[in-house]
GROMACS .gro file of C-alpha atoms in nm:
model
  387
    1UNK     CA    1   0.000   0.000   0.000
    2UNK     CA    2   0.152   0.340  -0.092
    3UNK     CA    3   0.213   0.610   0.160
    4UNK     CA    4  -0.088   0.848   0.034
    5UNK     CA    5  -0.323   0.609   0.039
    6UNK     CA    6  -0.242   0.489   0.403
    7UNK     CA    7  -0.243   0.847   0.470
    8UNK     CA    8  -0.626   0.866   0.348
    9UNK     CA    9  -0.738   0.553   0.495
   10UNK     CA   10  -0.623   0.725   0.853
   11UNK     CA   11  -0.774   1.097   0.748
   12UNK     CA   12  -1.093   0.947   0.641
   13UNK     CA   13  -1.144   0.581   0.840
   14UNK     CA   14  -1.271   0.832   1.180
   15UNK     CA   15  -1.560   0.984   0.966
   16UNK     CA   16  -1.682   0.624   0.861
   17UNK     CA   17  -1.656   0.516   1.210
   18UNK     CA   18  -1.808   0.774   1.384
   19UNK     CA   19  -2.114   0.754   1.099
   20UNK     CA   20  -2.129   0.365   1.192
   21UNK     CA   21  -2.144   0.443   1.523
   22UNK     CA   22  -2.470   0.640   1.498
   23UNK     CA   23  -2.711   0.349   1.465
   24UNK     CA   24  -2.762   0.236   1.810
   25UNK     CA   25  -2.655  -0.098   1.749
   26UNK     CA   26  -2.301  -0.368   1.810
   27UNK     CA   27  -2.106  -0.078   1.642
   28UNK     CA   28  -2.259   0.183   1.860
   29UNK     CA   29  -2.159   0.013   2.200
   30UNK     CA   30  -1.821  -0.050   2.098
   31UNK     CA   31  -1.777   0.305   1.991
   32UNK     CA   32  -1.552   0.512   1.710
   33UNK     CA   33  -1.240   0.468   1.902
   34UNK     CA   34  -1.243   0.086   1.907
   35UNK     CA   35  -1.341   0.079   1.572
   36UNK     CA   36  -1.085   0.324   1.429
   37UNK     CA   37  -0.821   0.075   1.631
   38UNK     CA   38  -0.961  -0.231   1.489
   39UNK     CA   39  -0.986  -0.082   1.144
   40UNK     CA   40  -0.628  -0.015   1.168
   41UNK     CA   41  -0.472  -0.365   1.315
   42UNK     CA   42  -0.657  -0.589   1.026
   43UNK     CA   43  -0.502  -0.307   0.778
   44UNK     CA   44  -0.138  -0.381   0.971
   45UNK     CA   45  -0.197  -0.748   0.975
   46UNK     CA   46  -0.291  -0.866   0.608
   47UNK     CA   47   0.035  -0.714   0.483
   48UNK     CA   48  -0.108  -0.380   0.344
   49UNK     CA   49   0.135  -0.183   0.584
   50UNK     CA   50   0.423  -0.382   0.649
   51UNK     CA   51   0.737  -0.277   0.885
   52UNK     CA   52   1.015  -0.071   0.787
   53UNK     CA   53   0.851   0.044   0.488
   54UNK     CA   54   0.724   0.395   0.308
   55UNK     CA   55   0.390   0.324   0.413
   56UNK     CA   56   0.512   0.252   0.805
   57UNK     CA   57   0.703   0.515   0.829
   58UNK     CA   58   0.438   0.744   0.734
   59UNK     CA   59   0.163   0.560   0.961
   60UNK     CA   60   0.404   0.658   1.231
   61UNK     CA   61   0.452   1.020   1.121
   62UNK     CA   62   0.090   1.047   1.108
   63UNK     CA   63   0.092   0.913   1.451
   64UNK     CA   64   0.348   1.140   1.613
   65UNK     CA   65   0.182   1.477   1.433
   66UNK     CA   66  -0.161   1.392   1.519
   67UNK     CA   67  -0.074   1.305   1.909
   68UNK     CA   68   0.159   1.658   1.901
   69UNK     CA   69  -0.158   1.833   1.785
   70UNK     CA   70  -0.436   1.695   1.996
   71UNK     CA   71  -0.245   1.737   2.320
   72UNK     CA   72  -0.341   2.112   2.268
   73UNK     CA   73  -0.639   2.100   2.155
   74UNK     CA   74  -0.793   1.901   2.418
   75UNK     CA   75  -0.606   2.117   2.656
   76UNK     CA   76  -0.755   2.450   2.555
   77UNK     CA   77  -1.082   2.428   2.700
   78UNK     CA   78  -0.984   2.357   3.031
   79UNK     CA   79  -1.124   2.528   3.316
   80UNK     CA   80  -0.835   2.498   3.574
   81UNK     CA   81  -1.028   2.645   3.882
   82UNK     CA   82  -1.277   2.392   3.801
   83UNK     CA   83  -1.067   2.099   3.767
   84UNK     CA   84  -0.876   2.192   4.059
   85UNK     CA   85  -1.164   1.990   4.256
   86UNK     CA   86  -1.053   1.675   4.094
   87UNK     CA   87  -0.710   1.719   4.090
   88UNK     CA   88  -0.615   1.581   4.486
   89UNK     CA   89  -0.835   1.257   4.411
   90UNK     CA   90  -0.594   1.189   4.034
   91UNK     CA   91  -0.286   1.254   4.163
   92UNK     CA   92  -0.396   0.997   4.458
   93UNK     CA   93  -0.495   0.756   4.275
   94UNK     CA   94  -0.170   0.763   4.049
   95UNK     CA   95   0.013   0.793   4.332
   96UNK     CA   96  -0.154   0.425   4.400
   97UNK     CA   97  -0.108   0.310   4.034
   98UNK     CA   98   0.275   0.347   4.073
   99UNK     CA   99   0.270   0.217   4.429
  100UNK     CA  100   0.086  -0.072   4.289
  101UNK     CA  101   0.318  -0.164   3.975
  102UNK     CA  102   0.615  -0.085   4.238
  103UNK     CA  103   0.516  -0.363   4.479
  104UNK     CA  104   0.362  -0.630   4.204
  105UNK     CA  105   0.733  -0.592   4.033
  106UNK     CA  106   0.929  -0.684   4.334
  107UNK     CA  107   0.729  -0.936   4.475
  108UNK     CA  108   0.703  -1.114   4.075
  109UNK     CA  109   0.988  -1.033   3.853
  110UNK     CA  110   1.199  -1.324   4.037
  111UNK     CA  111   0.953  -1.584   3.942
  112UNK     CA  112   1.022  -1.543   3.566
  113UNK     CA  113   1.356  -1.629   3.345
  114UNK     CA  114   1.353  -1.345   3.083
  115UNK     CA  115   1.722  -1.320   2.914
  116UNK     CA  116   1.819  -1.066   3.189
  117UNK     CA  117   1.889  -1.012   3.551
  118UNK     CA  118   1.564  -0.962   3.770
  119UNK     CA  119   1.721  -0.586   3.864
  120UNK     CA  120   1.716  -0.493   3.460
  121UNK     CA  121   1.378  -0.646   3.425
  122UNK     CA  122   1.180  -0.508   3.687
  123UNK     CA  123   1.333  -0.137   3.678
  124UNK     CA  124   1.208  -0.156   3.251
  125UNK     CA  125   0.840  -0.308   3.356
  126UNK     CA  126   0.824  -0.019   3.653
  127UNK     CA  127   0.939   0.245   3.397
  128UNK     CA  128   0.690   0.126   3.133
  129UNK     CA  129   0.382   0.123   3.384
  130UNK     CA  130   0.445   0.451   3.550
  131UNK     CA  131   0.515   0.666   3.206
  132UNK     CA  132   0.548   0.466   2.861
  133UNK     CA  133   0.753   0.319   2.635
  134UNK     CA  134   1.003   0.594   2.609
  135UNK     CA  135   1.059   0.530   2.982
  136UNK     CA  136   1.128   0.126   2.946
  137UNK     CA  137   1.362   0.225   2.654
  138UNK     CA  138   1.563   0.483   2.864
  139UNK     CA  139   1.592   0.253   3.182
  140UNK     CA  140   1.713  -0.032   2.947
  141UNK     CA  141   1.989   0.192   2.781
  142UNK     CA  142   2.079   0.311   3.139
  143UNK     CA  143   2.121  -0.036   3.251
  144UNK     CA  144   2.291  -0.160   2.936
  145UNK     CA  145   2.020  -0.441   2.844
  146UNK     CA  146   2.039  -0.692   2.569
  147UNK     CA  147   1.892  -0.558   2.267
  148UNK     CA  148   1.652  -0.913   2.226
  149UNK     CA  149   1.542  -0.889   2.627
  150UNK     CA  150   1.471  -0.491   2.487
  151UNK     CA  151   1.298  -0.660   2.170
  152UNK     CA  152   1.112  -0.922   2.387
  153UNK     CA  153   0.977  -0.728   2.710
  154UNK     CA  154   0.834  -0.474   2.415
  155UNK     CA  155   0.644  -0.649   2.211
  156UNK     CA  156   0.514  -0.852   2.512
  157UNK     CA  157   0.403  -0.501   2.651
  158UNK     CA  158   0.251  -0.417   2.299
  159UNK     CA  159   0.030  -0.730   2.289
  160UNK     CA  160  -0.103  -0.713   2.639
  161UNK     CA  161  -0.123  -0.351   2.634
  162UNK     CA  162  -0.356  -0.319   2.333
  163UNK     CA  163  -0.588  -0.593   2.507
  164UNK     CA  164  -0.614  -0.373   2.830
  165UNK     CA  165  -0.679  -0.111   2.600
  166UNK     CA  166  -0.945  -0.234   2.426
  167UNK     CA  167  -1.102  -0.316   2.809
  168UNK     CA  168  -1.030   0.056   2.907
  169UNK     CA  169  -1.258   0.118   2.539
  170UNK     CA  170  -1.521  -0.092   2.619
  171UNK     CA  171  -1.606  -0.211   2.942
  172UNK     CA  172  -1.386  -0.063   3.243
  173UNK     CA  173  -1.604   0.161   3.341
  174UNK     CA  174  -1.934  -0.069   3.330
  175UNK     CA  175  -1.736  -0.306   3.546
  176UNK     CA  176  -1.574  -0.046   3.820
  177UNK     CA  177  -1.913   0.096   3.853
  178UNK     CA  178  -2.016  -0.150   4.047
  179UNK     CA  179  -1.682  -0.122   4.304
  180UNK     CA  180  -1.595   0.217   4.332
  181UNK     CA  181  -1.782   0.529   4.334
  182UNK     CA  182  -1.938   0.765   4.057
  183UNK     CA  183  -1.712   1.062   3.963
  184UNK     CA  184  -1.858   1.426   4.007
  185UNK     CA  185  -1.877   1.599   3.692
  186UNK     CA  186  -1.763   1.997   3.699
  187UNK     CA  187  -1.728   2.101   3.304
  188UNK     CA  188  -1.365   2.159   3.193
  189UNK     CA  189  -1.513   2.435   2.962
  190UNK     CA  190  -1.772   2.653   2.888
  191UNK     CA  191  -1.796   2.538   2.509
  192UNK     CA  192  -2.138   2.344   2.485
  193UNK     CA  193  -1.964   2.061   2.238
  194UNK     CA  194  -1.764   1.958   2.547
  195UNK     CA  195  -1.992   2.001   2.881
  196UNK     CA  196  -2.356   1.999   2.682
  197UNK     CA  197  -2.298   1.693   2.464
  198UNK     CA  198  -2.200   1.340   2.600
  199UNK     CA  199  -2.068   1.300   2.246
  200UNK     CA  200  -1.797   1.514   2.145
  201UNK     CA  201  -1.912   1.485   1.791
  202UNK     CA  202  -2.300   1.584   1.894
  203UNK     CA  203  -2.200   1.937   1.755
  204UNK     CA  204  -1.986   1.915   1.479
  205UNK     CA  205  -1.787   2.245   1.425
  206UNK     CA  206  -1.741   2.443   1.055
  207UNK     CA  207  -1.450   2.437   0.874
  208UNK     CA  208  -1.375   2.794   0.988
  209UNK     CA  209  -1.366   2.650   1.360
  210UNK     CA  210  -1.153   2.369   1.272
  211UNK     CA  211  -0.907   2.553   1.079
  212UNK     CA  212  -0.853   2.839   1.390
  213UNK     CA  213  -0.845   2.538   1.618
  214UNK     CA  214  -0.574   2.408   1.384
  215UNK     CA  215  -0.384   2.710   1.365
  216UNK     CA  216  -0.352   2.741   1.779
  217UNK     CA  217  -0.255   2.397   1.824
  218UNK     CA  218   0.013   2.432   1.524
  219UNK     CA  219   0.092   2.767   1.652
  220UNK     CA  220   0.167   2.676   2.038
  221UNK     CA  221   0.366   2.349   1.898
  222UNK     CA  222   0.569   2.592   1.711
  223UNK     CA  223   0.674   2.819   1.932
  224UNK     CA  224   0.742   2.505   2.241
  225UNK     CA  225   0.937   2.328   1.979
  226UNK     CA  226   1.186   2.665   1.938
  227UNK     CA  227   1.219   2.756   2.256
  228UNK     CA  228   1.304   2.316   2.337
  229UNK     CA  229   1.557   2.356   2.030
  230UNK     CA  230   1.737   2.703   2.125
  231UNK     CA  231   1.745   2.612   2.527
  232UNK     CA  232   1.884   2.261   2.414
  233UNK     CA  233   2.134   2.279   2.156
  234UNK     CA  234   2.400   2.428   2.393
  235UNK     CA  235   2.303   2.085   2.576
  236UNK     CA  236   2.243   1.751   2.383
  237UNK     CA  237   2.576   1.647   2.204
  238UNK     CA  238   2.607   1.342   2.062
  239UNK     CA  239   2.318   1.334   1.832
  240UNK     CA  240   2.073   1.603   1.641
  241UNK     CA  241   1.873   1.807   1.923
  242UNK     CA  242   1.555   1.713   1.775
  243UNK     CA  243   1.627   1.325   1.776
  244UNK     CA  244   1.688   1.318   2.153
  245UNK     CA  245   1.484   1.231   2.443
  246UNK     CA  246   1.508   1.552   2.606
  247UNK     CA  247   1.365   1.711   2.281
  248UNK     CA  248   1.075   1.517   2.301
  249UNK     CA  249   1.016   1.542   2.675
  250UNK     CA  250   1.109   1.927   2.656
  251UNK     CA  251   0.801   1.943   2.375
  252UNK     CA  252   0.539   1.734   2.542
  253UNK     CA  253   0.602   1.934   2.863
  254UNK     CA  254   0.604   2.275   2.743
  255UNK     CA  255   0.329   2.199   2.476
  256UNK     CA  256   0.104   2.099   2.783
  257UNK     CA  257   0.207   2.366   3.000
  258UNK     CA  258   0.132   2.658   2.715
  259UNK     CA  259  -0.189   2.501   2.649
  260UNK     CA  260  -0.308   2.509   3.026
  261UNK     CA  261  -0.170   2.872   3.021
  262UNK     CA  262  -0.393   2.966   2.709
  263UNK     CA  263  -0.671   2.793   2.857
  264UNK     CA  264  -0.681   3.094   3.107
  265UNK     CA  265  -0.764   3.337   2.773
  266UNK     CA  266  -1.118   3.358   2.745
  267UNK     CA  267  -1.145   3.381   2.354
  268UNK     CA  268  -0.928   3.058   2.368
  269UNK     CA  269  -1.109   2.836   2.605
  270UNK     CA  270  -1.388   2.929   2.482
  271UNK     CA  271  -1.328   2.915   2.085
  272UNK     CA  272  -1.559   2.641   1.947
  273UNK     CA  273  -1.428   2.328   1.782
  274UNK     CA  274  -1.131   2.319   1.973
  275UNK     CA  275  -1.206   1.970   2.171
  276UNK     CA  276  -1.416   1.786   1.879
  277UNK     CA  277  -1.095   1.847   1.661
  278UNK     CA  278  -0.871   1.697   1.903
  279UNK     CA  279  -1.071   1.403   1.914
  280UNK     CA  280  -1.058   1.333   1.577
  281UNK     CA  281  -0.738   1.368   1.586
  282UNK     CA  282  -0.727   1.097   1.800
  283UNK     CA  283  -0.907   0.881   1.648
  284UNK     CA  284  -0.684   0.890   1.357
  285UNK     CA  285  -0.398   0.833   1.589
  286UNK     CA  286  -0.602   0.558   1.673
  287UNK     CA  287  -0.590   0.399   1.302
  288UNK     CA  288  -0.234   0.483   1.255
  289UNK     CA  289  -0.089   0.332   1.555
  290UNK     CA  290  -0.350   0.012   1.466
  291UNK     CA  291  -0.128  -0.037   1.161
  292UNK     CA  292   0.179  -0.065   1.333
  293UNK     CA  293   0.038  -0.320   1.544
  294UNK     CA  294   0.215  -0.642   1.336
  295UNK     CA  295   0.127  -0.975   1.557
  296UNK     CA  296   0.377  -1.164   1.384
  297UNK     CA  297   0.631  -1.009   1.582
  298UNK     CA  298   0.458  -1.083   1.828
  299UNK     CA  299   0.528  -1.443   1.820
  300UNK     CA  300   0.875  -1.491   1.977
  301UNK     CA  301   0.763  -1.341   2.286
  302UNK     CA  302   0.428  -1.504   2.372
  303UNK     CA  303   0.580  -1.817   2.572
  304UNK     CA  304   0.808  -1.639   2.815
  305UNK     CA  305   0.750  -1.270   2.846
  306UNK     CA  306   0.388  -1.236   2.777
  307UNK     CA  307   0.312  -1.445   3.090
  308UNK     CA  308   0.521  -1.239   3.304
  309UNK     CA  309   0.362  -0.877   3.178
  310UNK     CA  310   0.020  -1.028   3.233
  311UNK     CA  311   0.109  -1.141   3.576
  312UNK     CA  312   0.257  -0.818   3.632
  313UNK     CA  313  -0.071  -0.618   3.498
  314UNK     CA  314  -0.345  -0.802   3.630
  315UNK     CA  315  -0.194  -0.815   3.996
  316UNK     CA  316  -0.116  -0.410   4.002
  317UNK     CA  317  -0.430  -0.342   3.847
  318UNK     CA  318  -0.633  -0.543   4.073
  319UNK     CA  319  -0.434  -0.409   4.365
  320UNK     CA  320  -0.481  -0.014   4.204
  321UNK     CA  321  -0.888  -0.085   4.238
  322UNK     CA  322  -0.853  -0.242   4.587
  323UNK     CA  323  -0.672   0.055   4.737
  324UNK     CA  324  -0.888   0.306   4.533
  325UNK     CA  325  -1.146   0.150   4.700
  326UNK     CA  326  -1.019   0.177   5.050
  327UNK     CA  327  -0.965   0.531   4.936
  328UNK     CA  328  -1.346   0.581   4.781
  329UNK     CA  329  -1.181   0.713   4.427
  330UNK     CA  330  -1.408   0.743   4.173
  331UNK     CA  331  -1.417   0.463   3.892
  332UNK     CA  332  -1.292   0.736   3.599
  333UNK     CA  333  -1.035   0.897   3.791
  334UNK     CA  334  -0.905   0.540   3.870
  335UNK     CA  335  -0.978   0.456   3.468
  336UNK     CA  336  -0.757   0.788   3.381
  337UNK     CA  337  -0.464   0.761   3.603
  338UNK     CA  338  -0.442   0.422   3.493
  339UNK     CA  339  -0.437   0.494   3.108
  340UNK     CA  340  -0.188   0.772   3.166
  341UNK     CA  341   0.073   0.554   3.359
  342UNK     CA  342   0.047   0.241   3.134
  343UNK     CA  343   0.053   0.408   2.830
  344UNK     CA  344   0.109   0.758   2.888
  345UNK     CA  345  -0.019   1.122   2.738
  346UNK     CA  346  -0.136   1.016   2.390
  347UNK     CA  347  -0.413   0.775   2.471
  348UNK     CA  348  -0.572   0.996   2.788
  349UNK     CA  349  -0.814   1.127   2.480
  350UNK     CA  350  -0.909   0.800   2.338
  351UNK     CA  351  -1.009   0.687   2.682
  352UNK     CA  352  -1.187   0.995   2.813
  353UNK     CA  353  -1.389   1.003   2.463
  354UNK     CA  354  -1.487   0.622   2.558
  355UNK     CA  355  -1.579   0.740   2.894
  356UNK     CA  356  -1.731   1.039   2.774
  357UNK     CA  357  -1.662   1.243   3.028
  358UNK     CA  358  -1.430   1.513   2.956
  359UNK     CA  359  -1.371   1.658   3.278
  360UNK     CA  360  -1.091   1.370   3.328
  361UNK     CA  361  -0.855   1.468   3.036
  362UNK     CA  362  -0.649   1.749   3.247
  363UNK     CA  363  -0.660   1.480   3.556
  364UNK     CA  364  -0.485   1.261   3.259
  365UNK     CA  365  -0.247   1.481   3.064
  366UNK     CA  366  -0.154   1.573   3.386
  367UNK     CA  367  -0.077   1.275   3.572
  368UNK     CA  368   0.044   1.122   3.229
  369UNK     CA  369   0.366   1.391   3.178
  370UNK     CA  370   0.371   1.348   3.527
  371UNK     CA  371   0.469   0.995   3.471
  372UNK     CA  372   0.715   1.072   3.206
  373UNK     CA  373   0.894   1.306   3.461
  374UNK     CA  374   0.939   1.036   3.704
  375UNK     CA  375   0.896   0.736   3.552
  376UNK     CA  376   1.283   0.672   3.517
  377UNK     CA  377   1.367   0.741   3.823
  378UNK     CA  378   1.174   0.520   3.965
  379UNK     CA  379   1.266   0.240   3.762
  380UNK     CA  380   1.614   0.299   3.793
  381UNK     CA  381   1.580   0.279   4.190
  382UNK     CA  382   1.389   0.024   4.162
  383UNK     CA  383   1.695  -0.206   3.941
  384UNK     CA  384   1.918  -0.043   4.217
  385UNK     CA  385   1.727  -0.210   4.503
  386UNK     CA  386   1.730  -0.526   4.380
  387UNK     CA  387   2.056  -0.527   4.275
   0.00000   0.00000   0.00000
C-alpha cells in the first residue's frame, strides 16, 4: 500500500466510524475509538502496511503529528479552577497506580527467566507502567540491556497492552461501577460541544472553527518546539537536538504547560471546535498506531515474556482498584490515572472520549507527563534495590 493512500485511509477511516457508530446498534456500544483501532490492526496485519517500509514510516509520522496536535487542543478548554476539585483525588490515585506496579514488580519479577537479571527487568516493567515506552527504553539503555530482552519485554508489553486497552474502550467503566464510586462531573469548559454533549461529535464544528483550532494547536507546537531547540542545543551532544529524548520530553512538557496557560484566555477556552478536533485527531492516531500493530512479531515473545507482563498487569491493576477502593476514588479517575501511567499522554483522549466524560482529560495529561517526569527514576531505583 503506498504512503498516500495509508495516509487517506487514517484521514478518512474516523468519519466512517463515527457515521457507523450512529445506529444504536453492536457498532454503537463498541464506539468510534475501538473501531478506528480495529480498522487499523486488520489493515497492519494482512500485509497492506508492512514494517520498515514507506507506508510505516508514514503511519508513524501520522501518529506522532496527530498526538503533538491533539495534546493542545484538548487542553484548551480547560477550566483549571474547576478541575482543581478533581485534581487531589488523580494525583492519589496515580500515586496508587505506581505504588501498585512498584510492589507487584518486586514481589514477581523473580519468578520469571527473561534473558536478563531480575534488577534490569523489573526497573524496565516499573518504567513502562508509571510513564510509557520511552521510559522502558531509557531505563534499558541506562542499565545496558540486551537488545533481544529490549525486543522481547516490548512487544510482550505491545500485545497485552492493546488488550487492556481495548477493556479501558469498552467495558472498564461498566465493570468499576459497580466497586468504586461515581465521579462528580464539573465542566472543563464553557464550550457546549464539550460540557452539553455526551458526544464530542453531537456538535460538529465548521471548517472555519476547525481551521482556527488548527492554527492554535500548530501555533503553540511551534513556538514550544523553538524555545526546546534554542534552550537545548547548547546541551544535547552526541546526536541532532531534535532526535533526543530531552527534545521530546522538553516538547510534550512545554506543549502541555502553554496550552493550560492559554486555557486561562477567554477567547481561547472558549473558541468552538477546539475539543471535537482533538478528538478526531485521535481517532486517527487511533488507526495509525492500529497499523503498526504487526502480531507476527509478536510471536517470539508469547511463551516467556507475555506471561510475566500479564502477571505483572493483572496483579497491580487489581491491587490499584482495591486501594482506590479503601480510598473511595471514583471509577474514571481510577480509569484515567491508569491509562496515563500504562501508556502515557497520547491515549488519555481515546479513553476519556470512551468514557465520555471530559472533565478527566487534564486529571490525565496531567498525571500522564507526570509519569514521564518520574517514571525513570523510579525504575532505575527500583533495578538499584534489587541489585
Amino acid at each position: 500500500m503506498s504512503a498516500i493512500v495509508v495516509v487517506v485511509i487514517t484521514v478518512l477511516a474516523p468519519a466512517a466510524s463515527i457515521a457507523a457508530g450512529g445506529g444504536g446498534g453492536a457498532l454503537d456500544t463498541l464506539g468510534p475509538v475501538v473501531l478506528c483501532y480495529v480498522i487499523g490492526v486488520v489493515l497492519g496485519n494482512v500485509g497492506l502496511v508492512e514494517t520498515g517500509v514507506p507506508a510505516a514510516e508514514v503511519a508513524g509520522l501520522v501518529q506522532t503529528v496527530t498526538v503533538a496536535l491533539a495534546i493542545p487542543l484538548l487542553l484548551f478548554g480547560t477550566d483549571l479552577r474547576a478541575w482543581s476539585t478533581l485534581a487531589r483525588p488523580a494525583l492519589i490515585s496515580f500515586g496508587l497506580a505506581i505504588l501498585s506496579v512498584t510492589v507487584t514488580v518486586l514481589l514477581v519479577a523473580r519468578w520469571f527467566d527473561l534473558g536478563a537479571t531480575t534488577d534490569e527487568v523489573a526497573g524496565m516493567t516499573v518504567g513502562v507502567y508509571t510513564g510509557g515506552t520511552a521510559n522502558m527504553a531509557a531505563i534499558g539503555t541506562a542499565l545496558g540491556v540486551p537488545e533481544a530482552t529490549f525486543v522481547a519485554l516490548n512487544a510482550a508489553d505491545l500485545f497485552v497492552g492493546a488488550i487492556y486497552l481495548l477493556v479501558l474502550l469498552s467495558v472498564a467503566q461498566r465493570l468499576l461501577a459497580r466497586f468504586l464510586p461515581s465521579p462528580p462531573r464539573v465542566g472543563v469548559s464553557d464550550d457546549p460541544e464539550v460540557t452539553g454533549a455526551t458526544d464530542p461529535f453531537e456538535v460538529v464544528p465548521r471548517a472555519r472553527e476547525v481551521t482556527v483550532a488548527l492554527a492554535l494547536a500548530v501555533g503553540t507546537i511551534v513556538v514550544v518546539a523553538g524555545l526546546a531547540l534554542a534552550v537545548l542545543s547548547p546541551i544535547v551532544s552526541g546526536e541532532p537536538v531534535v532526535d533526543s529524548d530531552a527534545f521530546a520530553t522538553a516538547v510534550i512538557l512545554g506543549v502541555t504547560t502553554a496550552a493550560l496557560a492559554l486555557s486561562f484566555v477567554r477567547r481561547v477556552r472558549e473558541q468552538p471546535g477546539t475539543y471535537a478536533t482533538g478528538q478526531y485527531l485521535f481517532l486517527v492516531f487511533a488507526v495509525a498506531i492500529g497499523t503498526l500493530a504487526n502480531l507476527r512479531d509478536l510471536a517470539g515473545s508469547f511463551t516467556s515474556v507475555v506471561p510475566y507482563i500479564v502477571t505483572v498487569l493483572v496483579i497491580a491493576l487489581t491491587l490499584h482498584v482495591l486501594l482506590a477502593r479503601l480510598l473511595r476514588i471514583d471509577h474514571d479517575t481510577v480509569i484515567i490515572t491508569s491509562t496515563a501511567a500504562v501508556f502515557g499522554p497520547p491515549f488519555v483522549g481515546p479513553v476519556a472520549a470512551a468514557l465520555r466524560n471530559p472533565d478527566v482529560v487534564p486529571s490525565g495529561m496531567t498525571t500522564g507527563v507526570l509519569g514521564l517526569a518520574i517514571g525513570n527514576y523510579i525504575g532505575l531505583a527500583v533495578a538499584a534495590l534489587l541489585r
